[in-house]
Short mmCIF file of C-alpha atoms in Angstrom, two decimals:
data_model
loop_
_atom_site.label_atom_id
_atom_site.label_comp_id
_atom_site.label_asym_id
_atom_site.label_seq_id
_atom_site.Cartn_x
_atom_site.Cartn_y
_atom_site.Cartn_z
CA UNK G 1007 182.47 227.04 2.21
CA UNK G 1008 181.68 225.90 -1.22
CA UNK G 1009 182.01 222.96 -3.61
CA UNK G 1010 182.29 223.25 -7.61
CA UNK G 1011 181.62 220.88 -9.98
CA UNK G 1012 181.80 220.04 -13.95
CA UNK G 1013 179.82 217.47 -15.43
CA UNK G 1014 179.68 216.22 -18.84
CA UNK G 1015 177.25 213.27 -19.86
CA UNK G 1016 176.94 214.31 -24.00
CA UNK G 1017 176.18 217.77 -22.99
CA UNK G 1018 178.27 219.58 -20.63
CA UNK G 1019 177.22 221.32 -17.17
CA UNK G 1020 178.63 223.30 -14.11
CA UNK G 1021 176.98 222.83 -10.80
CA UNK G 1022 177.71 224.51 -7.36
CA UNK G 1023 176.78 224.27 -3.46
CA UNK G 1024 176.80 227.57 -1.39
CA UNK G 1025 177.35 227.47 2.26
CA UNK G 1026 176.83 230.00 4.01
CA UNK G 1027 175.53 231.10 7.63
CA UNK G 1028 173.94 233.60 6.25
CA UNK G 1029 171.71 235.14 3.13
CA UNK G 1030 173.30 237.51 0.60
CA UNK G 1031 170.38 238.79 -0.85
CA UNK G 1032 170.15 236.20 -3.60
CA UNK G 1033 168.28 236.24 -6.88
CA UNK G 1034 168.56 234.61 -10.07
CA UNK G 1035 169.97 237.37 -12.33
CA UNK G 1036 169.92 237.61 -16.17
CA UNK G 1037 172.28 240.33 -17.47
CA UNK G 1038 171.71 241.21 -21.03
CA UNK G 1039 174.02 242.10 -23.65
CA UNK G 1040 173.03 245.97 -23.46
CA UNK G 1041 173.10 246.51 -19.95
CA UNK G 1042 176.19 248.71 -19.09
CA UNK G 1043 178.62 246.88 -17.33
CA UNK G 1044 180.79 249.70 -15.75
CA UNK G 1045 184.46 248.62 -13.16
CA UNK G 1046 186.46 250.90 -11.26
CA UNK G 1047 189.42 250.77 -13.56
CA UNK G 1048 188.45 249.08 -17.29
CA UNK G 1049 186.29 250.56 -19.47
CA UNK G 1050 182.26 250.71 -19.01
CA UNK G 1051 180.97 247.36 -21.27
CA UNK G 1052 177.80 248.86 -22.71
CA UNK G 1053 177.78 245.30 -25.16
CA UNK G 1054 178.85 241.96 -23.83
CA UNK G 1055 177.99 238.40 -23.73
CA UNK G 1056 174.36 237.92 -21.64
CA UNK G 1057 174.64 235.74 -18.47
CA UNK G 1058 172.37 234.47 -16.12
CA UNK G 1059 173.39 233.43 -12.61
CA UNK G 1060 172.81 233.75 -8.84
CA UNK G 1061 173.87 237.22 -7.69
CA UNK G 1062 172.55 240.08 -5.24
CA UNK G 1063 172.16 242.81 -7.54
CA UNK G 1064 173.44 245.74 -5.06
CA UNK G 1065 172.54 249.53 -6.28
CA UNK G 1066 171.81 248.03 -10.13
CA UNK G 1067 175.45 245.49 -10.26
CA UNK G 1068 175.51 242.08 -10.27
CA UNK G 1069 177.56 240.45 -7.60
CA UNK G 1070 177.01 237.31 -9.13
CA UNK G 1071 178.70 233.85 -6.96
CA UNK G 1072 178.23 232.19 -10.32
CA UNK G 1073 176.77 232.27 -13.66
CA UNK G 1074 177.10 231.24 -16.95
CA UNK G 1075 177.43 233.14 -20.33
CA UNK G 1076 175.09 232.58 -23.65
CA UNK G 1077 178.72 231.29 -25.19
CA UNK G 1078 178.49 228.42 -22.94
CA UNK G 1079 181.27 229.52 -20.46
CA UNK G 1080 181.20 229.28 -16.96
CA UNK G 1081 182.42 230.25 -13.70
CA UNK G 1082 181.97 230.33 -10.00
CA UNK G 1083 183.61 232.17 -6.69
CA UNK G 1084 184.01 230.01 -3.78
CA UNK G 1085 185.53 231.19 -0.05
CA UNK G 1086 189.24 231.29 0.39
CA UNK G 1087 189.81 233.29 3.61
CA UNK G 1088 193.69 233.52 4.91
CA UNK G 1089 194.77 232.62 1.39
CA UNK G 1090 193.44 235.31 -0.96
CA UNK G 1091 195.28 238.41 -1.24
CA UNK G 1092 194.16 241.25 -3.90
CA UNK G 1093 197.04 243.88 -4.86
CA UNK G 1094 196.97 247.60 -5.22
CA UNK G 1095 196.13 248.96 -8.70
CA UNK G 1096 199.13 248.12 -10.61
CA UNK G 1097 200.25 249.82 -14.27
CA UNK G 1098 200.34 248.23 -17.21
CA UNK G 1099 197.92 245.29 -15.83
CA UNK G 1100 194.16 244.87 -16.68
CA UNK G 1101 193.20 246.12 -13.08
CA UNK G 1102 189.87 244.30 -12.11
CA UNK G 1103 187.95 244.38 -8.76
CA UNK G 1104 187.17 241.02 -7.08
CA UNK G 1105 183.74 241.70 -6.93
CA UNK G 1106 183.72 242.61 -11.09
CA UNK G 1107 186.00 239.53 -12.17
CA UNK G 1108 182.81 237.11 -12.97
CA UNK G 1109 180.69 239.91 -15.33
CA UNK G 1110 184.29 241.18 -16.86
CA UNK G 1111 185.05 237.27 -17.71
CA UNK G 1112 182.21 236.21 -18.73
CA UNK G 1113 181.06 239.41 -20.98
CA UNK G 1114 184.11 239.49 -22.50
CA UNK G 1115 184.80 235.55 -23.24
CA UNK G 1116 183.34 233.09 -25.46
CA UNK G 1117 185.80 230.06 -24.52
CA UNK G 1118 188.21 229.10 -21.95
CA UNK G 1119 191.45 229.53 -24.76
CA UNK G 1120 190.05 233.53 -24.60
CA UNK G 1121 189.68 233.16 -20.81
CA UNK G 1122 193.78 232.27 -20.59
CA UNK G 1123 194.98 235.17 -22.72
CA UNK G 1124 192.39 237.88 -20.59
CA UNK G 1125 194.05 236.59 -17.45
CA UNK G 1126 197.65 236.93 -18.56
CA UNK G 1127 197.56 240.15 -17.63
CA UNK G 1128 195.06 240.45 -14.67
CA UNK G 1129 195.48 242.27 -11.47
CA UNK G 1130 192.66 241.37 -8.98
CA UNK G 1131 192.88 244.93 -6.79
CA UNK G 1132 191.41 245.13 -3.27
CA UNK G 1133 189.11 248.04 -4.64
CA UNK G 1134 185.65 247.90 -1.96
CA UNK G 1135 182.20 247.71 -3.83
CA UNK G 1136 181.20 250.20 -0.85
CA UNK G 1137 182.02 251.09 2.46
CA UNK G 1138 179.40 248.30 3.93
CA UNK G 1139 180.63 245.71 1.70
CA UNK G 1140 184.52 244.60 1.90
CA UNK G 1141 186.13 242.36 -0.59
CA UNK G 1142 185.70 238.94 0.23
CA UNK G 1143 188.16 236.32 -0.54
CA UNK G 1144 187.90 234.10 -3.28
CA UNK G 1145 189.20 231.70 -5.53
CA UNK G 1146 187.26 231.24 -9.03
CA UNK G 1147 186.48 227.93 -11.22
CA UNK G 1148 185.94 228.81 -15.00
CA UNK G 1149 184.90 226.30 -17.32
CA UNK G 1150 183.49 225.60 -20.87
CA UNK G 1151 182.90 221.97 -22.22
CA UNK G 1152 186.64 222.12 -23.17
CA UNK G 1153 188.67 222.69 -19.94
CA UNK G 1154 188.68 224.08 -16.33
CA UNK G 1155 190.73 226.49 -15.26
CA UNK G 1156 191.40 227.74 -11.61
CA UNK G 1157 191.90 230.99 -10.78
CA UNK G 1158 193.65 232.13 -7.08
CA UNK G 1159 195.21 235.72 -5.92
CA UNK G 1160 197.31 234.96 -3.34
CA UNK G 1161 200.17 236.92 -2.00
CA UNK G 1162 202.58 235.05 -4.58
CA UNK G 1163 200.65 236.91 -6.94
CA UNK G 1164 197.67 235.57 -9.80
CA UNK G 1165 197.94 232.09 -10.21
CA UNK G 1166 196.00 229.94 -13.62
CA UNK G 1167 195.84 226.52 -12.72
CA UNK G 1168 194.58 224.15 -15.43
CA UNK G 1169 192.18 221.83 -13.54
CA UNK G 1170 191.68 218.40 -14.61
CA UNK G 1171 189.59 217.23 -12.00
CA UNK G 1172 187.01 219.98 -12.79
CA UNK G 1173 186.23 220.32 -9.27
CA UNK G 1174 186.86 222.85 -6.33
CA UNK G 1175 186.10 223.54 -2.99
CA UNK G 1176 187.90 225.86 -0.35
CA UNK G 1177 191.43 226.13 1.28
CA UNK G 1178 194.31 224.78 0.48
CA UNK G 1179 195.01 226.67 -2.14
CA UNK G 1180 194.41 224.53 -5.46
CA UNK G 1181 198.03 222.75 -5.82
CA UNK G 1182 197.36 220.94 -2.61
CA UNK G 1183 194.20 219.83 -3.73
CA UNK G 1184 196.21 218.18 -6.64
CA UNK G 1185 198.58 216.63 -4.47
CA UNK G 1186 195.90 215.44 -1.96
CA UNK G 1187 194.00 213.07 -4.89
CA UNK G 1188 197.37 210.85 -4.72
CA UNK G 1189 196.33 209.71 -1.32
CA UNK G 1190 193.00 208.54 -2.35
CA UNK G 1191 194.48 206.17 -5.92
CA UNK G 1192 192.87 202.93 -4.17
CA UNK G 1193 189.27 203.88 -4.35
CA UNK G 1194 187.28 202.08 -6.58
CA UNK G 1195 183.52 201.89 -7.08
CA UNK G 1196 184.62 198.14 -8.71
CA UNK G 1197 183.45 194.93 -6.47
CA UNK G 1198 187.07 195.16 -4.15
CA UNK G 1199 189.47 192.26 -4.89
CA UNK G 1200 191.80 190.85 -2.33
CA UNK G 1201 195.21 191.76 -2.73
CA UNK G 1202 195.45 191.55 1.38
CA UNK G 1203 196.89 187.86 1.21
CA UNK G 1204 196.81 185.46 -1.36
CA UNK G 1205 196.98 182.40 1.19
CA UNK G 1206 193.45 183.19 3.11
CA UNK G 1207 190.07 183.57 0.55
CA UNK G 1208 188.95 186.97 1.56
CA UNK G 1209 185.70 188.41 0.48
CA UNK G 1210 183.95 191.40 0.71
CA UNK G 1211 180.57 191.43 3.38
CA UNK G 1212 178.61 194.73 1.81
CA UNK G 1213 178.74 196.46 -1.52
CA UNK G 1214 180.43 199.55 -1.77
CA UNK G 1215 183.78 197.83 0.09
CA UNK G 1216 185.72 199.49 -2.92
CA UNK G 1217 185.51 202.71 -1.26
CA UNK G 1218 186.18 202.32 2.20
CA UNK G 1219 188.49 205.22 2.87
CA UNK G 1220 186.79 208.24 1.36
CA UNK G 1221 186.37 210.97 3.63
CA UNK G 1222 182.78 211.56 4.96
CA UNK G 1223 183.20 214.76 6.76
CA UNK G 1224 182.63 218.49 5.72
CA UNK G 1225 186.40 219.99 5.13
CA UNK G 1226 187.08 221.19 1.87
CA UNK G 1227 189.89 218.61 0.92
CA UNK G 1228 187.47 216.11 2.04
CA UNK G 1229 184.62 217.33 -0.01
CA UNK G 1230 186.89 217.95 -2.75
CA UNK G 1231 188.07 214.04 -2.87
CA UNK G 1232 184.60 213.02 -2.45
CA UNK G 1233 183.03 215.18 -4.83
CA UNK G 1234 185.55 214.01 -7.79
CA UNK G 1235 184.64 210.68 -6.51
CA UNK G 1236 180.96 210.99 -6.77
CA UNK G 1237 181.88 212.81 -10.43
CA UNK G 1238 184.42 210.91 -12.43
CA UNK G 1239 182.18 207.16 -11.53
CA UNK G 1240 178.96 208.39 -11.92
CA UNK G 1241 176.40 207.28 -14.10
CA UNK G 1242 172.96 208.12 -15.96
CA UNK G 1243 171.00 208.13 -19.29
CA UNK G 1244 171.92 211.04 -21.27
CA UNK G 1245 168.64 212.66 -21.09
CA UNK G 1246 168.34 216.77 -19.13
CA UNK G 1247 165.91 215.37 -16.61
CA UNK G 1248 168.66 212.61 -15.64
CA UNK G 1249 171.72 214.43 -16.07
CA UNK G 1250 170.82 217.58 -13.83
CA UNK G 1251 169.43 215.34 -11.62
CA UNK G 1252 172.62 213.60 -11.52
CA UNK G 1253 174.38 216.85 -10.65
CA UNK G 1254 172.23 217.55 -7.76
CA UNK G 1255 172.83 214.25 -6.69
CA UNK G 1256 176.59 214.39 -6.91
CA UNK G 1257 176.21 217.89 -4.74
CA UNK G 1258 174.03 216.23 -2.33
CA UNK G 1259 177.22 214.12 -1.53
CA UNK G 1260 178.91 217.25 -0.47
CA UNK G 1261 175.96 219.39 0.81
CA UNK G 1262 175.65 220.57 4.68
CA UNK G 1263 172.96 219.84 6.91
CA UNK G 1264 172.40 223.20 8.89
CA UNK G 1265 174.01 222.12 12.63
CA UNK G 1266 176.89 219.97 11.48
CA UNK G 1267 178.77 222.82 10.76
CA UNK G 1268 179.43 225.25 13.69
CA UNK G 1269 181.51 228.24 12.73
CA UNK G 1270 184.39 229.95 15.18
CA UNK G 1271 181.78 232.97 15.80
CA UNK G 1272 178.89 230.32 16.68
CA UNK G 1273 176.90 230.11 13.36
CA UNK G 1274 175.79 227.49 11.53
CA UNK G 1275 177.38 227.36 8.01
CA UNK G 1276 174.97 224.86 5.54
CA UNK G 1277 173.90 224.86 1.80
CA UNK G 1278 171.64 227.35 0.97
CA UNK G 1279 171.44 226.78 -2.36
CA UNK G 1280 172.74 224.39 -5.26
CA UNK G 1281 172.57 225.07 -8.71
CA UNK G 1282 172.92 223.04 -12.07
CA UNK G 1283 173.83 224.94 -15.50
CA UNK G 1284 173.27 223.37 -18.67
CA UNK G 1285 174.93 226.28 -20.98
CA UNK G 1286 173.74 224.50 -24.21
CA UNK G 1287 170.00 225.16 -23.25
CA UNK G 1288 170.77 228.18 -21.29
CA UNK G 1289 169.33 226.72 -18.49
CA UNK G 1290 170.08 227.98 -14.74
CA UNK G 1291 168.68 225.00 -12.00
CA UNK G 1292 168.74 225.99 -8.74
CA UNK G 1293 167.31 224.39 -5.25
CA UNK G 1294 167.44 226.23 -1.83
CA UNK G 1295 167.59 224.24 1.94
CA UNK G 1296 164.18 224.52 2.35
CA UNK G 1297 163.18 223.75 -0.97
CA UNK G 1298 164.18 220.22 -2.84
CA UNK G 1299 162.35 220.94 -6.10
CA UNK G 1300 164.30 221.75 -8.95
CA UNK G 1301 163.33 224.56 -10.37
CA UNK G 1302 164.62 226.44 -13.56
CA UNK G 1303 165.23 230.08 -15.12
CA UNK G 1304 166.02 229.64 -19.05
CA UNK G 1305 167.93 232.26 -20.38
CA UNK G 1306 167.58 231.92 -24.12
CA UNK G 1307 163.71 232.72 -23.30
CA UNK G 1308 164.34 236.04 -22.26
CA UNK G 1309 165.15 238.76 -24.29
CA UNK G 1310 168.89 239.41 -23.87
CA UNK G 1311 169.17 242.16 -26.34
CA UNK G 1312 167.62 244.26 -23.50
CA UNK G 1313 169.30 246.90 -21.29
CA UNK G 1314 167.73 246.18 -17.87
CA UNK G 1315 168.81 243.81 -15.37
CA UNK G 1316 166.44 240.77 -15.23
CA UNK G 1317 165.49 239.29 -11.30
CA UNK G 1318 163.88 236.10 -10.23
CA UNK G 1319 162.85 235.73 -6.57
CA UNK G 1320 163.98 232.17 -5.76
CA UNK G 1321 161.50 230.10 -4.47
CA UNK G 1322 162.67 229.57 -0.72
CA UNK G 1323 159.45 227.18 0.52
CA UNK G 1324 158.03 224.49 -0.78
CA UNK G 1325 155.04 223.93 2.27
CA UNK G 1326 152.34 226.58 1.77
CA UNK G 1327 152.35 228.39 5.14
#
């Protein structure tokens, strides 16, 4: 389970939670323009767009759960078992492995408006990385500072969802997201008013009475209400420091404590990591469970005209042991 957010204070970011029971060999990983890009059906990208992101970089690919491109676009997978189906190779179609859709986007897209005509013709096949590692199913958030888009494979076929909310989580699929908001049009982070009576003076006994009714618990419509919540009423100076810290806040809201979450085969599903991207500054901040402090990898100071993959071990501790 995942949440995804967009942010935009004056400059524009794209933050994420993963949960998950378990590690998937993660690294920040810059990918620069001259490192060959090859996919099982499209052609081998020997140039692209460099991107920098959290990925496990299995036998020299990127399987990247997000990342960002120097253009400034963005975009993130997050779990969607029972509702993701990928197809058969199909002619005609830009046939692209689940597992290759974030590098193939992203190195070949400077803006969201390029991102809609590249997925017009997508077919997201069910094409393995290897033998050990089956596709797992996804839905994707992609985002620039102009728009959000969703993108879901389900057995209806692709779907492109614009996404005003510029926030995802998990199942449902994305239109019942949507619908679910409706429920939720009396929250307020105002000071609540009565409209209970007019003939008895009713006030309010704590601050924060405005939003009694948003969900507290861990599903994804829940975190998905709460996390556009958090989003569309918060507040800060528009300064870095205060805006990603701002984003990690907002994730916070929606993070899991490992033990709250108990999945069917016993394990305990909680955030491992959350990550802030500023794609102006070509920043990537990231902070694990066990380690609070924000810490950053900044693209634009690497040299992305390279042709080898670039790692950084993410700092997992922060008590000396």
């Amino acid at each position: 389970m995942c949440t995804g957010i967009t942010y935009k204070n004056g400059e524009f970011y794209f933050g994420r939670t993963l949960d998950l029971e378990y590690s998937f060999g993660e690294q920040v990983v810059i990918t620069p323009r001259n490192y060959s890009l090859s996919f099982t059906e499209e052609k081998t990208q020997n140039t692209h767009y460099g991107m920098i992101g959290m990925a496990n970089a299995r036998e020299g690919y990127p399987l990247y759960a997000e990342a960002v491109n120097e253009k400034g676009l963005c975009m993130a997978g997050l779990n969607f078992p029972g509702n993701a189906y990928y197809q058969k190779s199909q002619k005609g179609k830009n046939n692209v492995a689940s597992f290759e859709i974030i590098p193939w986007v992203l190195g070949k897209c400077a803006n969201i408006q390029e991102v809609k005509e590249k997925l017009k013709e997508i077919n997201i096949t069910d094409t393995a990385f290897s033998t050990s590692m089956q596709p797992v199913p996804l839905h994707w958030m992609i985002a620039d500072k102009e728009g959000c888009l969703v993108l879901e494979a389900t057995k209806k076929g692709v779907q492109i969802y614009e996404n005003p909310f510029g926030v995802l989580t998990n199942n449902p699929p994305f239109e019942y997201h949507r619908s679910n908001v409706c429920n939720y049009l009396n929250l307020t982070s105002a000071y609540p008013q009565n409209h209970f009576t007019k003939e008895v003076d009713i006030l309010p006994y704590s601050q924060g009475m405005g939003s009694i009714g948003l969900p507290g618990d861990m599903s994804s419509a829940s975190r998905f209400i709460r996390a556009a919540f958090m989003k569309f009423n918060s507040k800060c100076d528009k300064k870095e420091a205060a805006d990603v810290a701002q984003v990690f806040h907002i994730l916070d809201n929606v993070s899991m404590v490992r033990g709250t979450v108990i999945t069917e085969d016993g394990k305990y599903d909680f955030t491992r990591y959350s990550c802030c991207m500023n794609p102006k500054r070509g920043c990537y901040y990231y902070k694990t469970y066990e380690n609070s402090h924000i810490q950053v990898v900044k693209m634009d100071e690497k040299n992305l005209d390279s042709s080898c993959l670039l790692f950084y071990d993410i700092s997992t501790s922060c008590f000396p042991l």
